[in-house]
PDB file of C-alpha atoms in Angstrom:
ATOM      1  CA  TYR A   1      -0.093  -0.226  -0.153  1.00 55.00           C
ATOM      2  CA  GLY A   2       3.049   2.176  -0.044  1.00 69.00           C
ATOM      3  CA  THR A   3       3.340   4.952   2.524  1.00 79.00           C
ATOM      4  CA  VAL A   4       1.740   6.306   5.368  1.00 79.00           C
ATOM      5  CA  ASP A   5       1.115   9.372   3.271  1.00 87.00           C
ATOM      6  CA  ALA A   6      -0.513   7.052   0.510  1.00 86.00           C
ATOM      7  CA  LEU A   7      -2.909   5.738   3.343  1.00 85.00           C
ATOM      8  CA  ASN A   8      -3.747   9.375   4.518  1.00 89.00           C
ATOM      9  CA  GLU A   9      -5.044  10.486   1.367  1.00 90.00           C
ATOM     10  CA  ALA A  10      -6.835   7.632   0.336  1.00 90.00           C
ATOM     11  CA  GLY A  11      -8.524   7.770   3.914  1.00 89.00           C
ATOM     12  CA  GLY A  12      -9.017  11.739   3.099  1.00 91.00           C
ATOM     13  CA  ALA A  13     -10.441  11.013  -0.086  1.00 91.00           C
ATOM     14  CA  MET A  14     -12.805   8.858   1.415  1.00 90.00           C
ATOM     15  CA  LEU A  15     -14.020  11.043   4.153  1.00 91.00           C
ATOM     16  CA  LYS A  16     -14.627  13.876   2.046  1.00 91.00           C
ATOM     17  CA  TYR A  17     -16.747  11.811  -0.449  1.00 91.00           C
ATOM     18  CA  HIS A  18     -18.888  10.308   2.376  1.00 89.00           C
ATOM     19  CA  ALA A  19     -19.076  13.510   4.537  1.00 91.00           C
ATOM     20  CA  ALA A  20     -20.202  15.830   1.949  1.00 90.00           C
ATOM     21  CA  PRO A  21     -23.985  16.768   1.189  1.00 91.00           C
ATOM     22  CA  ARG A  22     -25.471  14.864  -1.679  1.00 86.00           C
ATOM     23  CA  GLY A  23     -25.514  17.948  -4.416  1.00 87.00           C
ATOM     24  CA  ALA A  24     -22.053  18.421  -3.245  1.00 89.00           C
ATOM     25  CA  LYS A  25     -20.111  15.393  -3.616  1.00 88.00           C
ATOM     26  CA  PRO A  26     -16.741  15.356  -4.879  1.00 89.00           C
ATOM     27  CA  ASP A  27     -15.437  13.075  -7.180  1.00 89.00           C
ATOM     28  CA  ALA A  28     -15.394   9.326  -6.259  1.00 89.00           C
ATOM     29  CA  PRO A  29     -12.488   8.027  -4.645  1.00 89.00           C
ATOM     30  CA  SER A  30     -10.371   5.867  -6.962  1.00 90.00           C
ATOM     31  CA  LYS A  31     -10.470   2.261  -6.636  1.00 90.00           C
ATOM     32  CA  ASP A  32      -7.039   2.118  -5.122  1.00 87.00           C
ATOM     33  CA  ALA A  33      -8.116   4.254  -2.332  1.00 87.00           C
ATOM     34  CA  LYS A  34     -11.296   2.056  -1.888  1.00 87.00           C
ATOM     35  CA  ARG A  35      -8.996  -0.969  -1.906  1.00 86.00           C
ATOM     36  CA  ILE A  36      -6.549   0.485   0.714  1.00 83.00           C
ATOM     37  CA  ILE A  37      -9.037   1.513   2.945  1.00 84.00           C
ATOM     38  CA  THR A  38     -11.856  -1.053   2.898  1.00 83.00           C
ATOM     39  CA  GLY A  39     -10.032  -4.198   1.329  1.00 83.00           C
ATOM     40  CA  ASN A  40      -9.889  -7.206   3.227  1.00 78.00           C
ATOM     41  CA  ASP A  41      -5.955  -7.226   3.340  1.00 74.00           C
ATOM     42  CA  GLY A  42      -5.705  -3.520   3.554  1.00 74.00           C
ATOM     43  CA  PRO A  43      -4.131  -2.144   6.750  1.00 72.00           C
ATOM     44  CA  LEU A  44      -7.165  -1.018   8.100  1.00 73.00           C
ATOM     45  CA  TRP A  45      -8.560  -4.270   8.286  1.00 76.00           C
ATOM     46  CA  ILE A  46      -6.027  -7.099   7.980  1.00 78.00           C
ATOM     47  CA  ARG A  47      -6.319  -9.979  10.604  1.00 84.00           C
ATOM     48  CA  SER A  48      -3.486 -11.620  10.151  1.00 87.00           C
ATOM     49  CA  TRP A  49      -1.466  -9.849  12.877  1.00 87.00           C
ATOM     50  CA  ALA A  50      -4.064 -11.414  15.335  1.00 89.00           C
ATOM     51  CA  MET A  51      -4.095 -14.603  14.007  1.00 90.00           C
ATOM     52  CA  ASP A  52      -0.897 -15.785  12.491  1.00 91.00           C
ATOM     53  CA  ARG A  53       2.034 -16.914  14.757  1.00 92.00           C
ATOM     54  CA  ALA A  54       4.315 -14.589  16.525  1.00 90.00           C
ATOM     55  CA  ALA A  55       7.418 -15.837  14.477  1.00 93.00           C
ATOM     56  CA  ARG A  56       5.627 -14.648  11.251  1.00 92.00           C
ATOM     57  CA  VAL A  57       3.882 -11.537  12.714  1.00 92.00           C
ATOM     58  CA  CYS A  58       6.452  -9.946  15.074  1.00 95.00           C
ATOM     59  CA  PRO A  59       9.076  -9.055  12.518  1.00 95.00           C
ATOM     60  CA  ALA A  60       6.623  -7.217  10.518  1.00 90.00           C
ATOM     61  CA  ILE A  61       5.434  -5.549  13.720  1.00 92.00           C
ATOM     62  CA  GLU A  62       8.784  -4.602  14.338  1.00 93.00           C
ATOM     63  CA  THR A  63       9.340  -2.899  10.927  1.00 92.00           C
ATOM     64  CA  VAL A  64       6.137  -1.216  11.253  1.00 87.00           C
ATOM     65  CA  VAL A  65       6.958   0.260  14.755  1.00 90.00           C
ATOM     66  CA  GLU A  66      10.371   1.186  13.919  1.00 92.00           C
ATOM     67  CA  GLU A  67       9.543   2.950  10.505  1.00 87.00           C
ATOM     68  CA  SER A  68       6.314   4.814  11.903  1.00 85.00           C
ATOM     69  CA  GLN A  69       8.802   5.872  14.968  1.00 88.00           C
ATOM     70  CA  VAL A  70       5.567   4.775  17.436  1.00 86.00           C
ATOM     71  CA  ARG A  71       5.964   2.568  20.434  1.00 86.00           C
ATOM     72  CA  ARG A  72       3.417   0.215  19.442  1.00 87.00           C
ATOM     73  CA  ALA A  73       0.067  -0.911  16.997  1.00 88.00           C
ATOM     74  CA  VAL A  74      -3.236  -1.136  18.289  1.00 88.00           C
ATOM     75  CA  VAL A  75      -5.822  -3.065  16.135  1.00 87.00           C
ATOM     76  CA  GLY A  76      -9.011  -4.415  16.386  1.00 84.00           C
ATOM     77  CA  HIS A  77     -11.397  -6.138  13.935  1.00 81.00           C
ATOM     78  CA  THR A  78     -10.400  -9.719  15.350  1.00 85.00           C
ATOM     79  CA  VAL A  79     -12.351 -10.458  18.551  1.00 85.00           C
ATOM     80  CA  GLN A  80     -10.012 -11.974  21.658  1.00 85.00           C
ATOM     81  CA  GLU A  81     -11.246 -12.796  24.905  1.00 84.00           C
ATOM     82  CA  GLU A  82      -9.447  -9.823  26.649  1.00 87.00           C
ATOM     83  CA  VAL A  83      -7.223  -7.427  25.180  1.00 90.00           C
ATOM     84  CA  THR A  84      -4.147  -9.167  24.451  1.00 89.00           C
ATOM     85  CA  GLU A  85      -0.368  -8.163  23.568  1.00 90.00           C
ATOM     86  CA  LYS A  86       1.813  -9.705  21.313  1.00 92.00           C
ATOM     87  CA  CYS A  87       5.632  -9.120  19.946  1.00 93.00           C
ATOM     88  CA  HIS A  88       7.164  -8.059  23.258  1.00 90.00           C
ATOM     89  CA  GLY A  89       4.476  -5.340  23.968  1.00 89.00           C
ATOM     90  CA  HIS A  90       4.791  -3.958  20.377  1.00 92.00           C
ATOM     91  CA  LEU A  91       1.239  -5.085  19.062  1.00 92.00           C
ATOM     92  CA  THR A  92      -1.979  -4.763  21.180  1.00 91.00           C
ATOM     93  CA  LEU A  93      -4.947  -6.565  19.930  1.00 91.00           C
ATOM     94  CA  LEU A  94      -8.075  -4.707  21.173  1.00 89.00           C
ATOM     95  CA  ASP A  95     -11.159  -6.247  20.070  1.00 87.00           C
ATOM     96  CA  VAL A  96     -13.052  -8.018  22.806  1.00 85.00           C
ATOM     97  CA  GLY A  97     -16.153  -8.245  21.123  1.00 84.00           C
ATOM     98  CA  MET A  98     -18.334  -5.890  23.367  1.00 84.00           C
ATOM     99  CA  SER A  99     -21.006  -5.655  21.193  1.00 80.00           C
ATOM    100  CA  ASP A 100     -23.878  -7.940  21.400  1.00 77.00           C
ATOM    101  CA  ALA A 101     -24.025  -8.297  17.508  1.00 78.00           C
ATOM    102  CA  TYR A 102     -20.358 -10.422  18.031  1.00 75.00           C
ATOM    103  CA  ASN A 103     -20.689 -11.263  21.534  1.00 75.00           C
ATOM    104  CA  PRO A 104     -23.862 -11.809  23.580  1.00 80.00           C
ATOM    105  CA  GLY A 105     -23.151 -10.654  26.919  1.00 77.00           C
ATOM    106  CA  GLY A 106     -19.666  -8.842  25.970  1.00 77.00           C
ATOM    107  CA  LYS A 107     -18.373  -6.430  28.390  1.00 81.00           C
ATOM    108  CA  PRO A 108     -17.411  -2.965  27.447  1.00 87.00           C
ATOM    109  CA  THR A 109     -13.435  -2.480  27.660  1.00 89.00           C
ATOM    110  CA  VAL A 110     -11.487   0.551  27.105  1.00 90.00           C
ATOM    111  CA  TRP A 111      -7.580   0.669  26.394  1.00 89.00           C
ATOM    112  CA  GLU A 112      -5.972   3.885  28.113  1.00 89.00           C
ATOM    113  CA  CYS A 113      -2.504   4.776  27.740  1.00 86.00           C
ATOM    114  CA  GLU A 114      -1.520   7.957  29.967  1.00 86.00           C
ATOM    115  CA  ASP A 115       2.114   8.988  30.874  1.00 84.00           C
ATOM    116  CA  GLY A 116       3.546   5.730  29.199  1.00 77.00           C
ATOM    117  CA  GLN A 117       1.108   3.377  31.489  1.00 84.00           C
ATOM    118  CA  VAL A 118      -1.380   1.398  30.055  1.00 87.00           C
ATOM    119  CA  ARG A 119      -4.384   0.407  31.649  1.00 90.00           C
ATOM    120  CA  ILE A 120      -7.774  -1.378  30.816  1.00 91.00           C
ATOM    121  CA  VAL A 121     -10.806   0.016  32.232  1.00 92.00           C
ATOM    122  CA  THR A 122     -13.870  -2.405  32.405  1.00 89.00           C
ATOM    123  CA  PRO A 123     -17.371  -1.835  34.133  1.00 88.00           C
ATOM    124  CA  SER A 124     -15.124  -3.923  37.263  1.00 89.00           C
ATOM    125  CA  GLY A 125     -12.416  -1.202  37.509  1.00 91.00           C
ATOM    126  CA  ARG A 126      -9.367   0.021  36.096  1.00 90.00           C
ATOM    127  CA  LYS A 127      -6.115  -2.204  35.984  1.00 90.00           C
ATOM    128  CA  ASN A 128      -2.471  -1.912  34.625  1.00 89.00           C
ATOM    129  CA  PHE A 129      -1.694  -3.667  31.519  1.00 86.00           C
ATOM    130  CA  GLY A 130       0.828  -5.216  29.614  1.00 76.00           C
ATOM    131  CA  SER A 131       4.299  -3.659  29.051  1.00 59.00           C
ATOM    132  CA  ARG A 132       5.807  -0.556  30.480  1.00 48.00           C
ATOM    133  CA  HIS A 133       9.100   0.917  28.377  1.00 45.00           C
ATOM    134  CA  ASP A 134      11.335   3.178  29.910  1.00 38.00           C
ATOM    135  CA  ASP A 135      11.196   5.277  26.983  1.00 40.00           C
ATOM    136  CA  GLU A 136       7.667   5.901  27.312  1.00 37.00           C
ATOM    137  CA  LEU A 137       8.397   8.010  30.436  1.00 29.00           C
TER     138      LEU A 137
END
C-alpha cells in the first residue's frame, strides 16, 4: 500500500466523499483508495497480525513500529477474549467483541494509555496492563 502518506490520502478522499452533502459530492475515490481503506487485506482490516503465529507477525510489527516511529500498534477487528499483547508489547489486540452482535453479554472495555502506563478499564474497574517501556516515560 505504499506509504503512510498514501494511506492518509486514500482515507481523506473517502472521508471527503462520504461526508459531503448529496448535491456537493466530490469525485468518487479511486479504486486504489477504496481498496486501501476497505480491502480485506488492507492495513485497516488485515487480521493476520492477530491470527498468525508470533514468529511470522513480530518481524512485520517490528518494522512497522520502527518505520512509523511509534511504540506499539493497536489493532481491532479480530475479537479476542480479552485485550492481549504480542511481540513484546509492540502489538496490542484490542477487540473484545463488546457488541452483542458479536458476543452476547460482551463486556465494555477501554484501552487507556497515559504517561506511558497502559490500563484496561472495564465495568469492574481499572487495571494496569502490559508492557511499560522506559522510553515511554
